Each structure stands twice: as structure tokens, then as C-alpha cells.
PDB file of C-alpha atoms in Angstrom:
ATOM      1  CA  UNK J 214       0.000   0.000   0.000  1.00 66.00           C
ATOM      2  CA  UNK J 215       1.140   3.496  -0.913  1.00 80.00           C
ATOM      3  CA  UNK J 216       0.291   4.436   2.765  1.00 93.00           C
ATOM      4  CA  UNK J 217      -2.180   8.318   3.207  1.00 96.00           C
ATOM      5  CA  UNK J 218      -2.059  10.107   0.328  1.00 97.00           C
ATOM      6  CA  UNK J 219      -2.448  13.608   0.269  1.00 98.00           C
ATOM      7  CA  UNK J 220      -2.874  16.025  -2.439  1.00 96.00           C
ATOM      8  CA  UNK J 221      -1.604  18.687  -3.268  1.00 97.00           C
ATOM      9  CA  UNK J 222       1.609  18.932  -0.909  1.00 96.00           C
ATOM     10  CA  UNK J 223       1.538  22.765  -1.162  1.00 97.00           C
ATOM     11  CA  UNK J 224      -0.663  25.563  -1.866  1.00 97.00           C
ATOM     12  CA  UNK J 225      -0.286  28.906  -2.497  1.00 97.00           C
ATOM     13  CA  UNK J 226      -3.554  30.859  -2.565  1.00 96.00           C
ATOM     14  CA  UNK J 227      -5.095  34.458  -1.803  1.00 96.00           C
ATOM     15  CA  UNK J 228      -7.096  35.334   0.964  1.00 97.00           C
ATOM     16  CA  UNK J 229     -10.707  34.944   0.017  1.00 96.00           C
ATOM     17  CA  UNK J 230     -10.152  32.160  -2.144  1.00 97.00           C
ATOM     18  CA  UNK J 231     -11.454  28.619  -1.872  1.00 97.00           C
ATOM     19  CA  UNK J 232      -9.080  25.742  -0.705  1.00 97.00           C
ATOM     20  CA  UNK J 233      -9.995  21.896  -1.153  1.00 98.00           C
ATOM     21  CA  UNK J 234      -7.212  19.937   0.484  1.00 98.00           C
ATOM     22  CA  UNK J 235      -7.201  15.977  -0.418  1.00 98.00           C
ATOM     23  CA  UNK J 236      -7.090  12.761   0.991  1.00 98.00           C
ATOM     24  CA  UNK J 237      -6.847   8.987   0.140  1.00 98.00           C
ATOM     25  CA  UNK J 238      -6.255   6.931   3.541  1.00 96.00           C
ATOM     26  CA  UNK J 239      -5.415   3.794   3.345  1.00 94.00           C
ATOM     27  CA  UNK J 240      -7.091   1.127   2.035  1.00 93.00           C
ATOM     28  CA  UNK J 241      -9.069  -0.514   4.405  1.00 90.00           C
ATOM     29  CA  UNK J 242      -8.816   1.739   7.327  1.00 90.00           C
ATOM     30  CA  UNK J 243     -12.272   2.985   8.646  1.00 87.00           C
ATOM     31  CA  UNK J 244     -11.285   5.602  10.334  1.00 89.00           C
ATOM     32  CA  UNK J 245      -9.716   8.866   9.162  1.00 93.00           C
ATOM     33  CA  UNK J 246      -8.419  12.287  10.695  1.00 94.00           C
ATOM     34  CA  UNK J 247      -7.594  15.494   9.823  1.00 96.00           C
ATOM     35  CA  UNK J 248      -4.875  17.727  11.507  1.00 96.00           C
ATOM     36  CA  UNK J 249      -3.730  20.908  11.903  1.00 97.00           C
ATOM     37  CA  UNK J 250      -0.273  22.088  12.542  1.00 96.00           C
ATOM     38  CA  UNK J 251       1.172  26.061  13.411  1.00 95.00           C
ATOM     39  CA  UNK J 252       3.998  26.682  15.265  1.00 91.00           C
ATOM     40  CA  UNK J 253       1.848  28.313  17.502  1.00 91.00           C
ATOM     41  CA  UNK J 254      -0.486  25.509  18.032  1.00 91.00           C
ATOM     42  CA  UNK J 255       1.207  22.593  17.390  1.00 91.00           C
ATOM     43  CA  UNK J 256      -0.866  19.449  16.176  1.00 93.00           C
ATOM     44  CA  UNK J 257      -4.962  19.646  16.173  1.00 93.00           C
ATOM     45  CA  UNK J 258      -7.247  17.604  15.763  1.00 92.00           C
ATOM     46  CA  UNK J 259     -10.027  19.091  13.150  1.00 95.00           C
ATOM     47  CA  UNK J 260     -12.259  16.174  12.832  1.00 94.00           C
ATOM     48  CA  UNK J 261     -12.507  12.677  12.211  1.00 92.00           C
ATOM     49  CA  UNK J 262     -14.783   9.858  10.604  1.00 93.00           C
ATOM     50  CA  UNK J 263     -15.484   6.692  11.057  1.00 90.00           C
ATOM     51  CA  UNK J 264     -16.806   4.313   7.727  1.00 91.00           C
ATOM     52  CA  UNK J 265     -17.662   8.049   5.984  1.00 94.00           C
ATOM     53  CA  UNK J 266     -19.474   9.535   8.560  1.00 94.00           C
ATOM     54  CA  UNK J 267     -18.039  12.869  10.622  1.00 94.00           C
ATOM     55  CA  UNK J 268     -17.796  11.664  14.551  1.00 90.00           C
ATOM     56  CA  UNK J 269     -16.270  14.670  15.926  1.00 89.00           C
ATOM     57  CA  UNK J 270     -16.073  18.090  14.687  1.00 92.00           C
ATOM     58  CA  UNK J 271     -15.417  19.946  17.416  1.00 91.00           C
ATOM     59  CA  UNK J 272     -12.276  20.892  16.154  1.00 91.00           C
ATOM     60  CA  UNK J 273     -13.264  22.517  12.997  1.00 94.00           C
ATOM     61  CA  UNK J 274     -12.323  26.290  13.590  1.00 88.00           C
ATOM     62  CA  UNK J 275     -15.436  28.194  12.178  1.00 85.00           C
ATOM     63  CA  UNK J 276     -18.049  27.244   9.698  1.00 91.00           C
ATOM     64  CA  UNK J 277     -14.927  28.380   6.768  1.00 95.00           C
ATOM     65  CA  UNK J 278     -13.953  24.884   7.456  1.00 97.00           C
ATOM     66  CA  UNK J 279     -15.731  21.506   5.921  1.00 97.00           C
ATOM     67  CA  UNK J 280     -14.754  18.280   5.467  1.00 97.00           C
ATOM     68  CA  UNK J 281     -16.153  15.283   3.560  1.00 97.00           C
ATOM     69  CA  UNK J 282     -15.853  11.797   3.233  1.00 97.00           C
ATOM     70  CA  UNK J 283     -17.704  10.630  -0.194  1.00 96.00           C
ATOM     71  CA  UNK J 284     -16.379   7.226   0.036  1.00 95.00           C
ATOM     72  CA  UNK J 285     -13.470   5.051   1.934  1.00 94.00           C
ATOM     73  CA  UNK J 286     -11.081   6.080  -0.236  1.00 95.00           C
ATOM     74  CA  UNK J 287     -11.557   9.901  -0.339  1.00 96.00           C
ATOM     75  CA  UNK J 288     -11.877  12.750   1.817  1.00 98.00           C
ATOM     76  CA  UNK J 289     -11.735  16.771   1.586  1.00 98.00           C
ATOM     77  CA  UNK J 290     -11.101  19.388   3.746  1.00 98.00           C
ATOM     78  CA  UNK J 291     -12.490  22.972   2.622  1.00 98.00           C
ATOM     79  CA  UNK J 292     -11.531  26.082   3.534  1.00 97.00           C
ATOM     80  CA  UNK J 293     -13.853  29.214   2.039  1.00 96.00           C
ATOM     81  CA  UNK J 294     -13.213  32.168   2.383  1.00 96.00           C
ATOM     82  CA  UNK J 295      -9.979  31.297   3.131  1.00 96.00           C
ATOM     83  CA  UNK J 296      -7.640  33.828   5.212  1.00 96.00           C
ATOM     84  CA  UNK J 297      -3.901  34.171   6.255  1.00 96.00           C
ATOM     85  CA  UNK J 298      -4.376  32.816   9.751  1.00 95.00           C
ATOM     86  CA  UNK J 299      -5.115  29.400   8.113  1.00 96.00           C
ATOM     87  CA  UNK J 300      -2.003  29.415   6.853  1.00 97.00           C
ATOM     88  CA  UNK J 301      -0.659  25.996   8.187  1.00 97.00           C
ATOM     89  CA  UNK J 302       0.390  22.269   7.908  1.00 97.00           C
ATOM     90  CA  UNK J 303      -2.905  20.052   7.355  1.00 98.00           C
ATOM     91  CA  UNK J 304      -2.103  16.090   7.702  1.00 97.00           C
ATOM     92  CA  UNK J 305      -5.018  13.453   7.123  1.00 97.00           C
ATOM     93  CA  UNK J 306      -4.277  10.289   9.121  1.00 94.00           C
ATOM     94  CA  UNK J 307      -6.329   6.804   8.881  1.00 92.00           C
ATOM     95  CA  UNK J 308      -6.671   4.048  11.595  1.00 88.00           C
ATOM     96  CA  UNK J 309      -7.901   0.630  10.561  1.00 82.00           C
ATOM     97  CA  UNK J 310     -10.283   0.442  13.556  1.00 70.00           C
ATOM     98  CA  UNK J 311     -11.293   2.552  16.191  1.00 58.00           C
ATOM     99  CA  UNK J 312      -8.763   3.996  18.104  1.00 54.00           C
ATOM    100  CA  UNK J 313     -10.425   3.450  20.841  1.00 52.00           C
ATOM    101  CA  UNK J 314      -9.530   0.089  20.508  1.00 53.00           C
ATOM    102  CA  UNK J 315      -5.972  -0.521  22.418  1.00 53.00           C
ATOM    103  CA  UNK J 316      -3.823  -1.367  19.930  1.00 59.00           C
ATOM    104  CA  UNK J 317      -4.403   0.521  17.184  1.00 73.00           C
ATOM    105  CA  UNK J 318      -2.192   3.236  15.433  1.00 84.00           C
ATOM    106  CA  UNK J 319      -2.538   6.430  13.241  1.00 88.00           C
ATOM    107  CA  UNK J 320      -1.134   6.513   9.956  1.00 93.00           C
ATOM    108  CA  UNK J 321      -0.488   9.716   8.759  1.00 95.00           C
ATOM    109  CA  UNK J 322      -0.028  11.296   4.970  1.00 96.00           C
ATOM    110  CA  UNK J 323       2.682  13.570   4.371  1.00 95.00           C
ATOM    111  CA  UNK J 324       0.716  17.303   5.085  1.00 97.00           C
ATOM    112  CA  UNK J 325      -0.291  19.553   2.539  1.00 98.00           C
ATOM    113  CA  UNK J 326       1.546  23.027   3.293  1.00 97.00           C
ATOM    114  CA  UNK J 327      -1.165  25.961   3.071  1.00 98.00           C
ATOM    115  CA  UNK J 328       0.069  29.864   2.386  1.00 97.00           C
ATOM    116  CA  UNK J 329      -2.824  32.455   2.416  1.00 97.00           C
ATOM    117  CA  UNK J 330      -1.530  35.426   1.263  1.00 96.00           C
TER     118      UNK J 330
ATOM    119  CA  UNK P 140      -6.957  13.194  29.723  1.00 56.00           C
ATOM    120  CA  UNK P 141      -4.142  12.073  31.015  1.00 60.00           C
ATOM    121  CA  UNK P 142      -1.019  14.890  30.347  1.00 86.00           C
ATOM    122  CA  UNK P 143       1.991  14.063  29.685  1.00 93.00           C
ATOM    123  CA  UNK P 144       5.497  16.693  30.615  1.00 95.00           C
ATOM    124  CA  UNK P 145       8.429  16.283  28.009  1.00 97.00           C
ATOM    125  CA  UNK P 146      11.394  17.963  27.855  1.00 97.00           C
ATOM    126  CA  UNK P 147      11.732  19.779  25.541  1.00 96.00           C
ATOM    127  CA  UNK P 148      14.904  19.586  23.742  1.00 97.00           C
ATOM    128  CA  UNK P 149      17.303  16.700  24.077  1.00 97.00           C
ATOM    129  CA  UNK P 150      20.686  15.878  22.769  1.00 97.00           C
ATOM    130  CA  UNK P 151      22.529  12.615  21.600  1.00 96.00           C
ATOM    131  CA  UNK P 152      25.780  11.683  20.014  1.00 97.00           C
ATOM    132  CA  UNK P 153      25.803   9.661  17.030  1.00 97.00           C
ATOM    133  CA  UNK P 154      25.768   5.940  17.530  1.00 96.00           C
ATOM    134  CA  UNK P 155      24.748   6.225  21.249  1.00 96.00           C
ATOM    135  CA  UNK P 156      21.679   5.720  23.413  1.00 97.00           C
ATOM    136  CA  UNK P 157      19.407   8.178  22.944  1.00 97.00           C
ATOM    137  CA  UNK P 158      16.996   8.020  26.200  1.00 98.00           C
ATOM    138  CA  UNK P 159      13.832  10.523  25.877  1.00 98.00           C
ATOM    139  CA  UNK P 160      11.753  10.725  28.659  1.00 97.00           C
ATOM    140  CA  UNK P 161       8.073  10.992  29.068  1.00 97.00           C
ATOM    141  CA  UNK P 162       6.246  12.176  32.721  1.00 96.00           C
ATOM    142  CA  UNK P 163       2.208  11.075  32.599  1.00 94.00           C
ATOM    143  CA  UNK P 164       1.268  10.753  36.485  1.00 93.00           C
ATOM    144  CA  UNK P 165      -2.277  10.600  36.417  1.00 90.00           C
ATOM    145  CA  UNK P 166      -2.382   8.371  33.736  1.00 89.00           C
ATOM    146  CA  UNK P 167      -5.288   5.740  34.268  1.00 85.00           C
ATOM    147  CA  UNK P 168      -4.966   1.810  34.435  1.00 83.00           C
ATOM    148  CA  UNK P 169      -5.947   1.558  31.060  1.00 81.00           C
ATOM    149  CA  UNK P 170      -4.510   4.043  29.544  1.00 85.00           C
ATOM    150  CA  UNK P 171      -1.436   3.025  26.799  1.00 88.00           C
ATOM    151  CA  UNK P 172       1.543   4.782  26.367  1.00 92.00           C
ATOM    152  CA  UNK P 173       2.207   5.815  22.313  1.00 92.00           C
ATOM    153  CA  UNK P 174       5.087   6.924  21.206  1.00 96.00           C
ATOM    154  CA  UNK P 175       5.597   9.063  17.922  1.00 96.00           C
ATOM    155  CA  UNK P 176       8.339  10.958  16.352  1.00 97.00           C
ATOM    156  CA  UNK P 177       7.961  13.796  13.445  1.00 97.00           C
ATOM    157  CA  UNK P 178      11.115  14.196  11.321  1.00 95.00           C
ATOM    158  CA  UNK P 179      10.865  17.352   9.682  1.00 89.00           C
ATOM    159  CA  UNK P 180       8.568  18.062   6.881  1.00 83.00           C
ATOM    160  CA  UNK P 181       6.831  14.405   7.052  1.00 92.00           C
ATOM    161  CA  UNK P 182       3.709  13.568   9.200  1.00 95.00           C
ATOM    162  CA  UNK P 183       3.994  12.051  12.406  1.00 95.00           C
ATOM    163  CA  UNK P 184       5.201   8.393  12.568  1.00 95.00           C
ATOM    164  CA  UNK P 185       4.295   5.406  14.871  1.00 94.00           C
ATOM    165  CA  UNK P 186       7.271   4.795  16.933  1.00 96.00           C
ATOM    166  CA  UNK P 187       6.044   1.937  19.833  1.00 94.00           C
ATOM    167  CA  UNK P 188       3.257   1.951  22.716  1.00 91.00           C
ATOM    168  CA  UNK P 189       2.453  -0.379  25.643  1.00 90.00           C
ATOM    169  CA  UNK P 190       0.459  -0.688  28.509  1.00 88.00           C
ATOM    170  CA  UNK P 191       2.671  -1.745  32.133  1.00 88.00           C
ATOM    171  CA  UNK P 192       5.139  -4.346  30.059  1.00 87.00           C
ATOM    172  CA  UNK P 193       8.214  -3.188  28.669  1.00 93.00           C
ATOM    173  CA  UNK P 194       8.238  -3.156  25.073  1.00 94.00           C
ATOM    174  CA  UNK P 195      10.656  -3.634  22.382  1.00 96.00           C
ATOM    175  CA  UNK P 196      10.569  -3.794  18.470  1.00 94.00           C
ATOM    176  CA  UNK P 197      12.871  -2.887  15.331  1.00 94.00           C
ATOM    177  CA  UNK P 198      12.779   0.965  16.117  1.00 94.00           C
ATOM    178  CA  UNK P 199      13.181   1.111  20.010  1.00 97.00           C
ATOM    179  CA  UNK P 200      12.560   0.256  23.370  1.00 97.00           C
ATOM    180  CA  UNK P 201       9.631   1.173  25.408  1.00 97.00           C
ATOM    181  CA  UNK P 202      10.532   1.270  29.448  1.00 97.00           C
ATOM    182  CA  UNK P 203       7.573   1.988  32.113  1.00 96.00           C
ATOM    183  CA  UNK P 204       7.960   2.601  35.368  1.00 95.00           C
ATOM    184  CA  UNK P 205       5.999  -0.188  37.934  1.00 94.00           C
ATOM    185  CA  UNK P 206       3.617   2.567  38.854  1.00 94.00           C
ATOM    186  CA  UNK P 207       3.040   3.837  35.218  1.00 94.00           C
ATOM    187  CA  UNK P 208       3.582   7.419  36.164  1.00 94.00           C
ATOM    188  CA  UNK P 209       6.536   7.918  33.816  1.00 96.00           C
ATOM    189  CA  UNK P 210       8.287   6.312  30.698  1.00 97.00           C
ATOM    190  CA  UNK P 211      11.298   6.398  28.505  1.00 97.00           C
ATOM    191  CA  UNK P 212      11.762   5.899  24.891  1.00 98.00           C
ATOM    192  CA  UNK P 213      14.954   4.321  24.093  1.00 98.00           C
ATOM    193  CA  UNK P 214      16.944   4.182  20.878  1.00 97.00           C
ATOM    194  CA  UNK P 215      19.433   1.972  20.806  1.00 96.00           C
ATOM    195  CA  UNK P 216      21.899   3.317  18.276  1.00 95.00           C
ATOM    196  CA  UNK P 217      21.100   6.644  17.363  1.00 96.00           C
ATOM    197  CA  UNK P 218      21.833   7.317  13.565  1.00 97.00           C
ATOM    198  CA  UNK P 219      21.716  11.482  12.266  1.00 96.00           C
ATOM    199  CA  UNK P 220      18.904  10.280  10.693  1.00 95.00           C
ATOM    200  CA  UNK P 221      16.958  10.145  14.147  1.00 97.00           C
ATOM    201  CA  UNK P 222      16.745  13.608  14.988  1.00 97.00           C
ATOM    202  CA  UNK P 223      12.998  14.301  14.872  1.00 97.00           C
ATOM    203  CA  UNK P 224      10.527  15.704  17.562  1.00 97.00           C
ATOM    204  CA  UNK P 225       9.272  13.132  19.350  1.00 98.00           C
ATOM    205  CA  UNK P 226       5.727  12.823  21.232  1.00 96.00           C
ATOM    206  CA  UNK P 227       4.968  11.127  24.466  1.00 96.00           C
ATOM    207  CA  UNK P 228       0.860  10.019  24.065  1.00 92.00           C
ATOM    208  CA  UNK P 229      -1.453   8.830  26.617  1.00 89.00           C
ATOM    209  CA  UNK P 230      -4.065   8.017  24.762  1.00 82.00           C
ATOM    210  CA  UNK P 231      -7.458   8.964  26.860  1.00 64.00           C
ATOM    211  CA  UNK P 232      -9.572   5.483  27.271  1.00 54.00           C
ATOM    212  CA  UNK P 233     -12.943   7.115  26.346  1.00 54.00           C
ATOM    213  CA  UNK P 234     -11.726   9.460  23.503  1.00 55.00           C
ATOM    214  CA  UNK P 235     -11.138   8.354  19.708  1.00 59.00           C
ATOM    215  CA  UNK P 236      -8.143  10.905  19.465  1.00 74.00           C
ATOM    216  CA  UNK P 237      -4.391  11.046  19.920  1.00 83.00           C
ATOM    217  CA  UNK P 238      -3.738  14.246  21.600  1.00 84.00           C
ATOM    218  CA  UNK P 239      -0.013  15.422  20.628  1.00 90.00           C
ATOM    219  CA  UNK P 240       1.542  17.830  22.765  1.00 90.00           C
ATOM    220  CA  UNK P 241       4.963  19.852  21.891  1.00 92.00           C
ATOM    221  CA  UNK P 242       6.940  17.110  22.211  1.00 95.00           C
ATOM    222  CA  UNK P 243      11.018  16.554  22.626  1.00 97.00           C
ATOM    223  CA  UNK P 244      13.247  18.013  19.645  1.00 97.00           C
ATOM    224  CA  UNK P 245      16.114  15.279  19.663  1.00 98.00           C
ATOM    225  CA  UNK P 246      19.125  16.447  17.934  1.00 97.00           C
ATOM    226  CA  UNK P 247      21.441  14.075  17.307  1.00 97.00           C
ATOM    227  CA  UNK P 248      24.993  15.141  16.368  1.00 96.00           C
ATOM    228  CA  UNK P 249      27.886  13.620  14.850  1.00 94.00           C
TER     229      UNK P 249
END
């Protein structure tokens, strides 16, 4: 498996434009996650879901932010308008099960880095 | 949730023992220790995790203390290729999330 693929790895983009991050997890993995990372912040959790359907969005900054999961094997994370403060590292991570469970393990993709000018 | 304390910087000369601390003393019986490390640029990677037992696999060791209130993450050999921030985890028994904190900045130097 090609492990979490995430698309594109950077973007460049104006603020008040629209931003639609990507993500493939892993084949087979029911769960996936989307992260934040700032220097300030460090790593946040933004949501997650669990066989396509959002558990826990309590993350999610402000309604600018949506994510969906049309299938297992895809996943977006939206960002409109979009502003400088969003300006971050945004990694999508997939589980196999629930992690929960006590042995299980996130698997993450390799970030897409976001400018907002 | 359990928090964990880190230091945070750390480092380790080339081809020693690098031994990275964790401190999680309220930590709950069932809670499991995770390890991950960061190298920069790249998403977090799965390092090790355990419960009481000490743990061992291809990438390090995994030592808790008998009353679980503190761990350490052990590399063996550390290579240049090591230096990474690494996160202490304690994984929260009712939660579905891995809460990262700031984590350790190991440098390792030749």
C-alpha cells in the first residue's frame, strides 16, 4: 500500500479564495483524521470519521472549514473564504479500527503546506 | 486526559543511546503509552506503545515505570537520521483521538 495520500503537498492561494485539500487513507482503514499544525499551536485535531461519517467536529475552527468523506477512499477538507491565519500544515491520518480500541495506530499522509496570502 | 510533561529539547551523540523521557502521572490503568516521532517536513510516525510491560521492536525500546507514572523511549543506536521531535501520548480510554503535545526536539549530532 502506498500508505495516506495527500494532495496537493503545497498551496499557495489568496485570501478569500477557496481551498480543497485531499485525501486517500489507506485502504481498508475505517477511520480517518484530519490535523492541523502552526507553530503556535502545534498538532490539532479538526475532525474525524469513522466508515464516511463525521464523529467529531469539534475541532473545525469556524463554519470556513468543511470536510467530507464521499467514500473510503476519499476525503476533503475545505476552507472558504480562506484567510492568512489558516495558513498551516494540514495532515489526514487513517486508523484501521477505532482507536479506541488498544492497539491501534494512526497513519499519517505527508501534510499539505497551506500559504494564504 | 491524562497529560503528559516532556522535555523539551534533548541531545545525543551519534551511535549512542538516545533516552527521551516521558512524565504522565495521572495516567489511568488503562490508559497506553504511544510513542511518535515527526522528522521534519513528514507527518507524524508510529514509533512503539504499551500498557505496564516493557516493550521492544525494530525501532526502540519502550521502558515503564511499575507505577506507570513515567516512561522512557529508548533508541538503541542513534543514527543522524533520528533527529525528529518526538511525542509522548497517553491516549485517553474514552476518547477516539491522539492528543499530541509539543513534544522533545532530539538532535542528534555527529
Amino acid at each position: 500500500d502506498a500508505g495516506v495520500i495527500q494532495s496537493p503537498r503545497h498551496e499557495v492561494t489568496e485570501m478569500g479564495q477557496e481551498v480543497t485539500l485531499r485525501c486517500k487513507p489507506i485502504s481498508g482503514h475505517d477511520y480517518l483524521f484530519w490535523y492541523r499544525q502552526t507553530m503556535m499551536r502545534g498538532l490539532e485535531l479538526l475532525i474525524y470519521f469513522n466508515n464516511n461519517v463525521p464523529i467529531d467536529d469539534s475541532g473545525m475552527p469556524e463554519d470556513r472549514f468543511s470536510a467530507k468523506m464521499p467514500n473510503a477512499s476519499f476525503s476533503t477538507l475545505k476552507i472558504q473564504p480562506s484567510e492568512p491565519r489558516d495558513s498551516a500544515v494540514y495532515f489526514c491520518a487513517s486508523s484501521l479500527g477505532s482507536t479506541a480500541a488498544t492497539n491501534e495506530k494512526l497513519f499519517f499522509g505527508s501534510g499539505t503546506q497551506l500559504s494564504v496570502l | 486526559d491524562a497529560k503528559t510533561t516532556q522535555p523539551t529539547s534533548m541531545d545525543c551523540a551519534e551511535g549512542r543511546a538516545a533516552n527521551l523521557p516521558c512524565n504522565h502521572s495521572t495516567i489511568s490503568g488503562n490508559e497506553y503509552v504511544y510513542w511518535y516521532r515527526q522528522i521534519h517536513s513528514q507527518g507524524p510516525q508510529y514509533i512503539i506503545h504499551g500498557l505496564k510491560n516493557n516493550e521492544t521492536n525494530e525501532m526502540a525500546s519502550l521502558i515503564i515505570t511499575e507505577d506507570r507514572k513515567s516512561s522512557t523511549l529508548i533508541l538503541p543506536h542513534a543514527t543522524l537520521r533520528d533527529t525528529a521531535v518526538y511525542y509522548c501520548i497517553v491516549r485517553p480510554s474514552y476518547g477516539q483521538n491522539f492528543v499530541f503535545g509539543p513534544g522533545t526536539r532530539l538532535s542528534v549530532l555527529p
